[in-house]
Amino acid sequence: MLTSFVLTMAIAAPVPPAAPPTPSGPVPRILELKPDADGKIMVTVTRTEMVQAAGAVNAAAPGGAAAAPANVAVNRVLTVELGDVKELKITTADGTKVDTAEALKKLSRGAVVVVSTDGKPVSPNFLKVFKDDVLVLASPELSGGAFVRPGGPVRPGGPIRPLPAPIAVPAQPGVIQIQIQPAVQVQPAQPPVVQVVPALPAPAPKPEK
């Protein structure tokens, strides 16, 4: 009787809910895109280009032919139209694929978008906090560490300056973690140094004649 009662209670016990999946991949960027003065949606990309190295040449060709200049791969930060981004994949936060023309039409009045930081699709767990129609952009060219805010100064063809590595925070199951870079420390201005000059001694009185 007791055994049957315990077995019945064990079968009727509710099954604990499964733990939510842990977000995979790096935290995406949140960016506001809007047309510039010419009505174009411009973004900053990190693009690899082959350039001629100064003073470098390839090995001499057989037969005494002149050696050709050597080309090297260089990463450059460029500002291009959104439609010119290579290997660009656009979806909405609910996973619906969007073509570039439709995305540009949606961005014609400006909108907030989510940008992948590793060129791969953003984890759905990160996208739960956004509305279903928010655009999500993914491209290897948009994953560079030197992403420049639209509207800020951009030097075409400028070199990439590495950013300091963020502090790693242990991942917790079911928790979306957003890492914030530490603020720049500003040293307080030093007070001006006042140099005190000792007063000169009073001149001795002249002797009376």
Protein backbone atom coordinates (compact mmCIF):
# COMPACT_ATOMS: atom_id res chain seq x y z
CA MET A 1 0.00 0.00 0.00
CA LEU A 2 2.75 2.42 0.99
CA THR A 3 4.84 1.44 -2.03
CA SER A 4 1.89 2.07 -4.36
CA PHE A 5 1.27 5.50 -2.79
CA VAL A 6 4.92 6.56 -3.19
CA LEU A 7 4.95 5.37 -6.81
CA THR A 8 1.75 7.31 -7.54
CA MET A 9 3.22 10.50 -6.05
CA ALA A 10 6.42 10.08 -8.08
CA ILE A 11 4.47 9.72 -11.32
CA ALA A 12 2.23 12.70 -10.56
CA ALA A 13 5.13 14.99 -9.60
CA PRO A 14 5.54 17.85 -12.13
CA VAL A 15 8.59 17.75 -14.37
CA PRO A 16 10.84 20.77 -13.74
CA PRO A 17 11.09 23.06 -16.77
CA ALA A 18 14.23 22.81 -18.85
CA ALA A 19 16.80 25.51 -18.33
CA PRO A 20 16.82 28.16 -21.09
CA PRO A 21 19.62 27.73 -23.63
CA THR A 22 22.78 29.69 -23.06
CA PRO A 23 23.35 32.43 -25.68
CA SER A 24 26.08 31.45 -28.13
CA GLY A 25 28.42 33.80 -29.92
CA PRO A 26 29.54 37.32 -29.02
CA VAL A 27 27.19 40.10 -27.99
CA PRO A 28 25.99 42.06 -31.07
CA ARG A 29 26.17 45.81 -31.60
CA ILE A 30 23.16 48.11 -31.63
CA LEU A 31 23.38 50.84 -34.26
CA GLU A 32 21.12 53.57 -35.61
CA LEU A 33 21.24 53.91 -39.39
CA LYS A 34 19.71 56.78 -41.33
CA PRO A 35 20.24 58.33 -44.77
CA ASP A 36 22.94 60.94 -45.22
CA ALA A 37 22.54 64.25 -47.06
CA ASP A 38 22.47 62.34 -50.38
CA GLY A 39 19.83 59.88 -49.18
CA LYS A 40 22.29 56.98 -48.95
CA ILE A 41 22.69 54.53 -46.06
CA MET A 42 26.42 54.49 -45.32
CA VAL A 43 28.20 52.03 -43.04
CA THR A 44 31.81 51.55 -42.02
CA VAL A 45 33.45 48.28 -43.04
CA THR A 46 36.79 46.57 -42.55
CA ARG A 47 37.92 45.44 -46.00
CA THR A 48 41.04 43.52 -47.04
CA GLU A 49 42.79 44.95 -50.09
CA MET A 50 45.93 43.97 -51.96
CA VAL A 51 48.38 46.86 -52.17
CA GLN A 52 51.90 47.16 -53.46
CA ALA A 53 54.44 47.06 -50.65
CA ALA A 54 56.93 49.90 -50.77
CA GLY A 55 60.34 48.60 -51.82
CA ALA A 56 59.27 44.94 -51.80
CA VAL A 57 59.59 42.76 -54.91
CA ASN A 58 58.93 39.14 -55.74
CA ALA A 59 61.68 36.69 -56.55
CA ALA A 60 63.40 37.27 -59.86
CA ALA A 61 61.79 35.41 -62.74
CA PRO A 62 63.79 32.79 -64.68
CA GLY A 63 65.71 34.07 -67.65
CA GLY A 64 66.76 37.30 -66.00
CA ALA A 65 63.36 38.99 -66.25
CA ALA A 66 62.76 41.88 -63.88
CA ALA A 67 61.07 40.97 -60.62
CA ALA A 68 57.49 42.16 -60.22
CA PRO A 69 56.53 44.35 -57.24
CA ALA A 70 55.21 42.40 -54.27
CA ASN A 71 51.61 42.84 -53.17
CA VAL A 72 50.49 42.40 -49.57
CA ALA A 73 47.06 42.14 -47.96
CA VAL A 74 46.15 45.21 -45.90
CA ASN A 75 43.02 45.78 -43.82
CA ARG A 76 41.45 49.17 -44.34
CA VAL A 77 38.51 50.97 -42.76
CA LEU A 78 36.20 52.26 -45.49
CA THR A 79 32.80 53.92 -45.62
CA VAL A 80 30.55 52.31 -48.25
CA GLU A 81 26.87 52.10 -49.08
CA LEU A 82 24.98 49.36 -47.30
CA GLY A 83 24.23 47.66 -50.61
CA ASP A 84 27.97 47.42 -51.37
CA VAL A 85 28.84 45.45 -48.23
CA LYS A 86 30.23 42.05 -49.25
CA GLU A 87 28.57 38.83 -48.08
CA LEU A 88 25.84 40.84 -46.36
CA LYS A 89 22.98 38.83 -44.86
CA ILE A 90 19.93 40.67 -43.55
CA THR A 91 17.16 39.18 -41.44
CA THR A 92 14.66 40.42 -38.91
CA ALA A 93 14.87 39.59 -35.23
CA ASP A 94 12.35 36.78 -35.71
CA GLY A 95 14.57 35.13 -38.36
CA THR A 96 12.80 36.26 -41.54
CA LYS A 97 15.19 36.87 -44.47
CA VAL A 98 15.14 40.37 -45.96
CA ASP A 99 16.68 41.44 -49.27
CA THR A 100 18.83 44.55 -49.51
CA ALA A 101 16.27 46.60 -51.44
CA GLU A 102 13.59 45.98 -48.83
CA ALA A 103 16.03 46.78 -46.01
CA LEU A 104 17.03 50.08 -47.65
CA LYS A 105 13.36 51.00 -48.01
CA LYS A 106 12.80 50.30 -44.34
CA LEU A 107 15.83 52.38 -43.37
CA SER A 108 14.78 55.36 -45.51
CA ARG A 109 13.47 57.12 -42.39
CA GLY A 110 16.14 55.79 -40.07
CA ALA A 111 15.94 52.81 -37.73
CA VAL A 112 17.85 50.92 -35.08
CA VAL A 113 19.55 47.74 -36.32
CA VAL A 114 21.46 44.89 -34.73
CA VAL A 115 24.93 44.16 -36.15
CA SER A 116 26.77 40.87 -35.72
CA THR A 117 30.27 41.29 -34.27
CA ASP A 118 31.72 38.09 -35.75
CA GLY A 119 30.13 38.06 -39.21
CA LYS A 120 27.89 35.12 -38.29
CA PRO A 121 24.16 35.03 -37.50
CA VAL A 122 23.30 36.53 -34.12
CA SER A 123 22.12 34.07 -31.48
CA PRO A 124 18.29 34.10 -31.17
CA ASN A 125 18.68 34.43 -27.41
CA PHE A 126 20.17 37.90 -27.87
CA LEU A 127 17.35 38.89 -30.24
CA LYS A 128 14.54 38.14 -27.78
CA VAL A 129 14.78 41.66 -26.37
CA PHE A 130 14.07 43.27 -29.78
CA LYS A 131 10.85 43.61 -31.75
CA ASP A 132 10.32 40.98 -34.43
CA ASP A 133 10.73 43.47 -37.30
CA VAL A 134 14.11 44.90 -36.19
CA LEU A 135 16.75 44.37 -38.88
CA VAL A 136 19.79 42.21 -38.11
CA LEU A 137 22.93 42.65 -40.26
CA ALA A 138 25.71 40.08 -40.56
CA SER A 139 28.84 40.32 -42.71
CA PRO A 140 32.56 39.64 -42.18
CA GLU A 141 33.16 43.24 -43.23
CA LEU A 142 30.98 44.53 -40.37
CA SER A 143 32.77 42.49 -37.71
CA GLY A 144 35.92 44.62 -37.46
CA GLY A 145 36.89 46.09 -34.10
CA ALA A 146 37.27 49.60 -35.55
CA PHE A 147 33.56 50.17 -36.22
CA VAL A 148 32.91 53.90 -36.48
CA ARG A 149 29.64 55.52 -35.48
CA PRO A 150 27.82 56.93 -38.53
CA GLY A 151 28.21 60.66 -38.74
CA GLY A 152 31.59 60.58 -37.03
CA PRO A 153 34.86 61.47 -38.73
CA VAL A 154 36.14 58.68 -40.97
CA ARG A 155 39.44 58.75 -42.81
CA PRO A 156 39.03 56.71 -46.00
CA GLY A 157 41.64 54.00 -46.23
CA GLY A 158 42.91 54.64 -42.72
CA PRO A 159 44.56 51.85 -40.77
CA ILE A 160 42.71 49.85 -38.12
CA ARG A 161 43.56 50.68 -34.56
CA PRO A 162 43.07 47.71 -32.23
CA LEU A 163 40.74 48.24 -29.28
CA PRO A 164 41.56 46.97 -25.79
CA ALA A 165 40.20 43.50 -25.12
CA PRO A 166 37.06 43.48 -22.95
CA ILE A 167 37.15 41.90 -19.53
CA ALA A 168 35.80 38.35 -19.71
CA VAL A 169 32.74 37.76 -17.55
CA PRO A 170 31.80 34.14 -16.66
CA ALA A 171 28.68 33.12 -18.55
CA GLN A 172 25.58 32.25 -16.54
CA PRO A 173 22.95 29.89 -17.98
CA GLY A 174 19.86 31.70 -19.19
CA VAL A 175 21.26 35.18 -18.58
CA ILE A 176 22.04 37.61 -21.41
CA GLN A 177 25.18 39.46 -20.45
CA ILE A 178 26.21 42.78 -21.98
CA GLN A 179 29.80 43.83 -21.41
CA ILE A 180 30.52 47.52 -21.14
CA GLN A 181 33.97 48.87 -21.79
CA PRO A 182 35.50 50.71 -18.85
CA ALA A 183 35.29 54.46 -19.00
CA VAL A 184 38.32 56.49 -19.90
CA GLN A 185 39.96 57.85 -16.82
CA VAL A 186 40.56 61.59 -16.94
CA GLN A 187 43.31 62.87 -14.75
CA PRO A 188 42.36 66.02 -12.83
CA ALA A 189 44.09 69.16 -13.94
CA GLN A 190 47.10 70.04 -11.87
CA PRO A 191 46.83 73.40 -10.05
CA PRO A 192 49.17 76.07 -11.35
CA VAL A 193 52.46 76.29 -9.54
CA VAL A 194 52.97 79.67 -7.92
CA GLN A 195 56.60 80.53 -7.51
CA VAL A 196 57.25 82.72 -4.47
CA VAL A 197 60.22 85.04 -4.74
CA PRO A 198 61.65 86.22 -1.43
CA ALA A 199 61.40 89.95 -0.87
CA LEU A 200 64.61 91.94 -1.23
CA PRO A 201 65.99 93.49 1.98
CA ALA A 202 65.37 97.18 2.45
CA PRO A 203 68.36 99.39 1.53
CA ALA A 204 70.48 100.54 4.47
CA PRO A 205 70.01 104.23 5.41
CA LYS A 206 72.70 106.57 4.17
CA PRO A 207 74.97 107.98 6.90
CA GLU A 208 74.32 111.63 7.78
CA LYS A 209 77.00 114.13 6.78
